[in-house]
Coordinates of C-alpha atoms in Angstrom, one line a residue:
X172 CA 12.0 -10.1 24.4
X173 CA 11.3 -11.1 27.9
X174 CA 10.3 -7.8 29.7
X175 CA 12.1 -8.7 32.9
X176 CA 15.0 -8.9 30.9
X177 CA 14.8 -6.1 28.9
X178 CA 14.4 -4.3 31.7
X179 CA 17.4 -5.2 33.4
X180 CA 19.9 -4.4 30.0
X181 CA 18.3 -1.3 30.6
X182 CA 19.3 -0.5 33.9
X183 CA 22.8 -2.4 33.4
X184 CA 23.8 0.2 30.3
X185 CA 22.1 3.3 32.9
X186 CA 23.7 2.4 35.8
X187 CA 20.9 3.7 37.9
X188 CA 17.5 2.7 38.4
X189 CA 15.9 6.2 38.1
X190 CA 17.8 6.6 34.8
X191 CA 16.7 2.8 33.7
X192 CA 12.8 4.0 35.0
X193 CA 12.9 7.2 33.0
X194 CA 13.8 5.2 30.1
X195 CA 11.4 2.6 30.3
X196 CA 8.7 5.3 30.7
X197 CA 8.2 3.3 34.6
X198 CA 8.1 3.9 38.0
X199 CA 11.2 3.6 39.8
X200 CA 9.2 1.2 42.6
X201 CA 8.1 -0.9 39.8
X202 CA 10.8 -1.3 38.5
X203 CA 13.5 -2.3 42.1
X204 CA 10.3 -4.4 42.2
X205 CA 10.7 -6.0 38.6
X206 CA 14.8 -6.3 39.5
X207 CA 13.9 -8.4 42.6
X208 CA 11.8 -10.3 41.4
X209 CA 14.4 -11.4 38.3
X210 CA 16.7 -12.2 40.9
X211 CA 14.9 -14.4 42.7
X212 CA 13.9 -16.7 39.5
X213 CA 17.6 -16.6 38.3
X214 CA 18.5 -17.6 41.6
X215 CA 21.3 -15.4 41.9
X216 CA 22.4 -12.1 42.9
X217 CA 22.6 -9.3 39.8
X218 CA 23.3 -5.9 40.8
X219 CA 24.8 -4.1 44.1
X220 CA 23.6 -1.2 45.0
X221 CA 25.5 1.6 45.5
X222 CA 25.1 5.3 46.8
X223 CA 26.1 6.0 43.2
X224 CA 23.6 4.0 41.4
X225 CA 24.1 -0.1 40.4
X226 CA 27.0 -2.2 39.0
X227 CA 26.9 -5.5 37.9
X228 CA 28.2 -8.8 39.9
X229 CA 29.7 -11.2 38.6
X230 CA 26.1 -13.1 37.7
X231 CA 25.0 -10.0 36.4
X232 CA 27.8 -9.3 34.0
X233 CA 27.0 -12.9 32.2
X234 CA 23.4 -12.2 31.8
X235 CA 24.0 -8.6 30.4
X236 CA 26.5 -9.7 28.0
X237 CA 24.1 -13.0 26.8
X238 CA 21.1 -10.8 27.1
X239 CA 22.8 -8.1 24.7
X240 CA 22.9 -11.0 22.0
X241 CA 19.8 -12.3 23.0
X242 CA 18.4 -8.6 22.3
X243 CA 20.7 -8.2 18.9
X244 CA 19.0 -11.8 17.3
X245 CA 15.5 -10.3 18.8
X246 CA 16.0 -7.3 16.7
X247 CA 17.1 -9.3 13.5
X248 CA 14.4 -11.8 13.9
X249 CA 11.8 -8.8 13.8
X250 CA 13.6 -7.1 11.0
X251 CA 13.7 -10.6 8.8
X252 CA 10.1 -11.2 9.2
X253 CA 9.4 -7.7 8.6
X254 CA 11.1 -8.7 5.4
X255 CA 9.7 -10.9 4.6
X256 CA 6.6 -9.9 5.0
X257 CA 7.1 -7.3 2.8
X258 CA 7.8 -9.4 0.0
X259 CA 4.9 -11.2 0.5
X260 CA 2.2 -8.9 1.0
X261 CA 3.8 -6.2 -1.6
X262 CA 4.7 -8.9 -4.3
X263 CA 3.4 -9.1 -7.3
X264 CA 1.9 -11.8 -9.8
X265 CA 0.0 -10.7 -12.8
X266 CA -0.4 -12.0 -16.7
X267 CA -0.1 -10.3 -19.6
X268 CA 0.2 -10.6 -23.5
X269 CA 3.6 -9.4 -25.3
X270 CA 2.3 -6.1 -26.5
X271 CA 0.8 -4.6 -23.4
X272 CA 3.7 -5.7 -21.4
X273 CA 6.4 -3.8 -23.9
X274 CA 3.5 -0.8 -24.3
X275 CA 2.7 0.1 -20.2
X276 CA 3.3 -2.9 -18.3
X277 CA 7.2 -3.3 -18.3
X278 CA 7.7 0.2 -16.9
X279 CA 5.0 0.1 -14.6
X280 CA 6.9 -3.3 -13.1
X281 CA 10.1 -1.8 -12.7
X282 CA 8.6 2.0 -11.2
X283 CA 6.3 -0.7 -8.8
X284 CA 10.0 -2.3 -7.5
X285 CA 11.5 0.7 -7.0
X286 CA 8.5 1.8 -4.4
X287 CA 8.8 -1.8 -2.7
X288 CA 12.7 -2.7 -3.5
X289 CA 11.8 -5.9 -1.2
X290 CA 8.6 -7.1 -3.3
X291 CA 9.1 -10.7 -5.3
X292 CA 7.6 -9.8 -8.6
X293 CA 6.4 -12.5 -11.0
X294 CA 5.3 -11.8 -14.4
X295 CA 4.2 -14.4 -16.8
X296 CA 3.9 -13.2 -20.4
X297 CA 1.6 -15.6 -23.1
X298 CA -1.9 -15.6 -24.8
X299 CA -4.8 -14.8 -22.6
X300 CA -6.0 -18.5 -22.5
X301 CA -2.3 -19.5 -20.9
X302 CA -2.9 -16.4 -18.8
X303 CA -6.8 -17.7 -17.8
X304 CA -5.1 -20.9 -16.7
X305 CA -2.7 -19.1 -14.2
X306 CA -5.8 -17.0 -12.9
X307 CA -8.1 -19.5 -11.7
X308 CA -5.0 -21.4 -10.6
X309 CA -4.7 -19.0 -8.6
X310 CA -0.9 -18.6 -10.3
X311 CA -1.5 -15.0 -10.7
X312 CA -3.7 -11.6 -9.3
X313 CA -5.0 -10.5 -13.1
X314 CA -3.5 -10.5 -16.0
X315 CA -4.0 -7.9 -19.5
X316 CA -5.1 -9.2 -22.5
X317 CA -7.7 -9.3 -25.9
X318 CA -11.3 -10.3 -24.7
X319 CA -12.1 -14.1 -24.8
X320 CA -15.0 -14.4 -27.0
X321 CA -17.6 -17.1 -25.5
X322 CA -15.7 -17.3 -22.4
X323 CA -17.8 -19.1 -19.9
X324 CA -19.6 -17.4 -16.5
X325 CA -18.0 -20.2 -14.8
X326 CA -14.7 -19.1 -14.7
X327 CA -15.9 -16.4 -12.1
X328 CA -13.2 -13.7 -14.4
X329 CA -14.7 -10.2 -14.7
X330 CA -13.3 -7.8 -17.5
X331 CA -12.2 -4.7 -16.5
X332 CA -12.7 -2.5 -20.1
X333 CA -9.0 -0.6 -21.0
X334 CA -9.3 0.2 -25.0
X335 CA -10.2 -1.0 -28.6
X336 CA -7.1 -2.0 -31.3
X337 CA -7.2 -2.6 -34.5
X338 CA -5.1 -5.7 -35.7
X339 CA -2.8 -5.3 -38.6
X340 CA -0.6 -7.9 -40.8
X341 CA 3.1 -8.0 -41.0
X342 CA 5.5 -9.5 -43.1
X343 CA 9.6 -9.6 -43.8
X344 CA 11.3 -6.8 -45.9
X345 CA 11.2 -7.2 -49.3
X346 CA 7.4 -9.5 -49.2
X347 CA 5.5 -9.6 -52.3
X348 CA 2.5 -8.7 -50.3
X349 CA 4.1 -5.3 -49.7
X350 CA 4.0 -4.4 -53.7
X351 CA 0.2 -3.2 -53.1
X352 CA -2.4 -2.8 -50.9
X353 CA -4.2 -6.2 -50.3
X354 CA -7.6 -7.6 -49.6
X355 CA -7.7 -9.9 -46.7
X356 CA -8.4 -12.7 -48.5
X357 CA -4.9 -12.3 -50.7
X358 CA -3.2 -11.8 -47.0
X359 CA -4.6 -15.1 -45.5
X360 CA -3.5 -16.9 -49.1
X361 CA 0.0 -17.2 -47.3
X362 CA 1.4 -18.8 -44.5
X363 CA 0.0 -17.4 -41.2
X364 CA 1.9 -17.5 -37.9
X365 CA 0.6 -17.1 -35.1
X366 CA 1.4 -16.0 -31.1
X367 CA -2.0 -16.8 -29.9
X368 CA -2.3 -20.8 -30.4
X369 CA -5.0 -21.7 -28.2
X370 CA -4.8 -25.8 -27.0
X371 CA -7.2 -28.1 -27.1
X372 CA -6.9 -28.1 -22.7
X373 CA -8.4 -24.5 -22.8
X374 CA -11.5 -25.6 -24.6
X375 CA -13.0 -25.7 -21.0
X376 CA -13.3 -21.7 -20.3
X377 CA -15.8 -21.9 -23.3
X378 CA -19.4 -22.2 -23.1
X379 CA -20.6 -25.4 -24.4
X380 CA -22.2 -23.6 -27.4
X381 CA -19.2 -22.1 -28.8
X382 CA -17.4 -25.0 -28.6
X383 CA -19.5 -26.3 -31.7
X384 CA -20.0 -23.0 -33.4
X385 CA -17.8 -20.2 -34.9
X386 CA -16.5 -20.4 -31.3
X387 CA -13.9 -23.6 -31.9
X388 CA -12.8 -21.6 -35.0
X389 CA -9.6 -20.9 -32.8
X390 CA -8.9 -24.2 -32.4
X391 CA -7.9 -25.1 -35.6
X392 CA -4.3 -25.7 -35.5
X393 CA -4.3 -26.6 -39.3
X394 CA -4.6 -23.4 -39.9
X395 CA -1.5 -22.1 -38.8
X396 CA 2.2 -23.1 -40.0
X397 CA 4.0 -22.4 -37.3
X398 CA 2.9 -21.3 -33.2
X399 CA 4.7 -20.2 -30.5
X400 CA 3.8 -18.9 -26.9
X401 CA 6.5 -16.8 -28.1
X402 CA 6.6 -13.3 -29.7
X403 CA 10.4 -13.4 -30.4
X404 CA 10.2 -16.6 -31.7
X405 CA 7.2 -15.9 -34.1
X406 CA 8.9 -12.7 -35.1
X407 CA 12.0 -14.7 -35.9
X408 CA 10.3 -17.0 -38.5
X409 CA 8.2 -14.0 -39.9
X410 CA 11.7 -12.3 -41.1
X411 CA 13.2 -15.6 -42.5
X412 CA 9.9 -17.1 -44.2
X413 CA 7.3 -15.6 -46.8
X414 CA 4.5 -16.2 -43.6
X415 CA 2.6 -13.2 -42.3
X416 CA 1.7 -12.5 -39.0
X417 CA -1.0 -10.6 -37.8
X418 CA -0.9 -8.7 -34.4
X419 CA -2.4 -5.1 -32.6
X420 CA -1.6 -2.1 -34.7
X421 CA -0.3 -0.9 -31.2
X422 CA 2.4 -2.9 -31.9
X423 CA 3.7 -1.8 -35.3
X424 CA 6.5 0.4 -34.5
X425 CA 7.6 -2.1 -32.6
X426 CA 7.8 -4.8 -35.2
X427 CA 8.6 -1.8 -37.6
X428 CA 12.1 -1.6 -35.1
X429 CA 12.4 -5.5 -35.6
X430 CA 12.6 -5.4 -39.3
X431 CA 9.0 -6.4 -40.6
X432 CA 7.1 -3.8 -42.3
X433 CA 2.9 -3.4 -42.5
X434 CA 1.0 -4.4 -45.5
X435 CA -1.9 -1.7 -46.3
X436 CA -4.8 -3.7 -46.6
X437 CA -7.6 -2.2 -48.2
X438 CA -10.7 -3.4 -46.1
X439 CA -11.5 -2.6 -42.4
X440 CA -9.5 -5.1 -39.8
X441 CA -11.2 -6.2 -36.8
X442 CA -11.0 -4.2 -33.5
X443 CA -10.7 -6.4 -30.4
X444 CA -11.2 -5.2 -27.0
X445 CA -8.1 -5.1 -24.3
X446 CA -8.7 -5.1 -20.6
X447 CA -7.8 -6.6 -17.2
X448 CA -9.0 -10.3 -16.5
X449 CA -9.5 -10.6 -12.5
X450 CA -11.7 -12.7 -10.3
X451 CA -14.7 -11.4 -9.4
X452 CA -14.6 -12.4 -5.7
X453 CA -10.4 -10.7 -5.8
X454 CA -11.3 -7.3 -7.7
X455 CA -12.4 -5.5 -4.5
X456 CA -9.7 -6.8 -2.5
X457 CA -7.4 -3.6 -1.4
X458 CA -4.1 -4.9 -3.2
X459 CA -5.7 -6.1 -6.5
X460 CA -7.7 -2.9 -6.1
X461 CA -4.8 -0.3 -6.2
X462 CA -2.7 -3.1 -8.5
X463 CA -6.2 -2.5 -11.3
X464 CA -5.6 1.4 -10.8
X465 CA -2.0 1.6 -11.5
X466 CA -3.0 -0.5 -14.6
X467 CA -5.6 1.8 -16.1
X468 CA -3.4 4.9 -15.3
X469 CA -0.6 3.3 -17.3
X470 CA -2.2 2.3 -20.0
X471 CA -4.1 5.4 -20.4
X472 CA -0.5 6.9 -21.3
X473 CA 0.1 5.0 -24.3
X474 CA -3.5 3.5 -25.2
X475 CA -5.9 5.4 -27.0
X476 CA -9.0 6.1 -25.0
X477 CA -12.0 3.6 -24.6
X478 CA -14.8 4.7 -27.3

């Protein structure tokens, strides 16, 4: 607010000037000075002065009771973009794949709004291509996820290291499959679904070399009888189909709880490794700094260590 003004709602709700200056942290002779000089660019008289301090005339009383709203919108004005800029510079936007975000990520999320209750938080959950095509859209910060294999330098994304899973297969209550333990090879005999279609638009993160070698290997969509970018949805065809899905061991009480069981397969699976995507140029910033910290320290509460 103006200071001259400010000034004078001080000295109107005083009533004296050496009250108003004490206030104010001023001198008294700056400030008769200050009340003068408002006077004269109003234009009209403000205050008398009295043996007993100040009172208001009749001009003055119209610009203390407009200047008391002019000070109240003032104060909400700062207070709104204080708000604002709260939710802005405290919000969040990462990635994340299904199982990390039921594992560490969801409660992190919800402890993180409960330290900024103002923050917009934005959380978009899919496959770590979908997730590669947020980050360098610049749609989200980071995001968690398996490691791309052949991933090209040119993305600029840096992999921050979290763990190594195993994957495991899992079928509907009741599946032959279950009867025994099972080679791979009998496993991926049945219908496979899958949570982790990539499409064809992502073939661009890859280096050119992988795109023709084992590399497109992903990309074949034939391969699969049913895709979705969603777990549920996968999870729902698993229990009403003799398909299997295969997904991170981290998962299986999880899927367990949902009604599939675990086949016992009797060869080693693969182990993949799980860690934070981020742009090289962003991981130093401050906020996507402390954001990769409160990952690692929430995932080290549920996900076995790194080896």
């Amino acid at each position: 607010m103006d200071k001259l003004l400010n000034q004078f709602l001080a000295v109107a709700e005083a009533g004296t000037i050496t009250a108003a200056a004490t206030a104010l942290f001023v001198t008294q002779p700056t400030l008769t000075f200050n009340m003068r000089k408002l006077e004269e660019t109003m234009g009209v008289p403000l205050l008398i002065r009295t043996p007993r301090g100040v009172e208001l005339t009749e001009y003055g009383e119209t610009l203390y009771q407009n200047g008391r709203l002019m000070r109240r919108l003032y104060d909400n004005t700062l207070n709104a973009i204080a708000h604002q800029r709260g939710r802005t510079e405290q919000g969040l936007r990462i990635g994340s794949g299904y199982s990390w975000w039921t594992l560490f990520i969801r409660d992190m999320v919800l402890d993180y709004s409960r330290t900024y209750p103002n923050a917009r938080i934005h959380v978009s959950l899919g496959n770590q291509l979908r997730c590669m095509d947020q980050l360098l859209s610049g749609d989200i910060s980071l995001f968690v996820a398996h490691e791309i294999e052949g991933l090209s330098r040119s993305t600029g994304a840096r992999l921050i290291p979290l763990t190594r899973v195993g994957q495991k297969y899992f079928v509907r209550e009741g599946h032959t499959l279950l009867s025994r333990p099972r080679s791979i090879a009998e496993i991926e005999a049945y219908p496979a679904v899958t949570s982790s279609l990539p499409e064809i638009r992502h073939q661009r993160f890859f280096e050119a070399w992988s795109r023709t070698t084992t590399g497109s290997a992903p990309f074949d969509q034939g391969k699969y009888v049913f895709a979705s970018n969603s777990l549920a949805a996968c999870l729902d065809y698993v229990e009403r189909s003799d398909a299997v899905i295969s997904h991170t061991e981290v998962m299986a009480d999880e899927f367990v709880r949902r009604g599939l069981r675990q086949i016992e397969v009797t060869e080693a699976t693969p182990r993949s490794l799980i860690g934070i995507y981020v742009l090289q140029e962003r991981a130093e910033e401050p906020r996507v700094a402390e954001l990769i910290e409160n990952l690692r320290e929430a995932a080290a509460t549920v996900l076995p260590p790194l080896e």
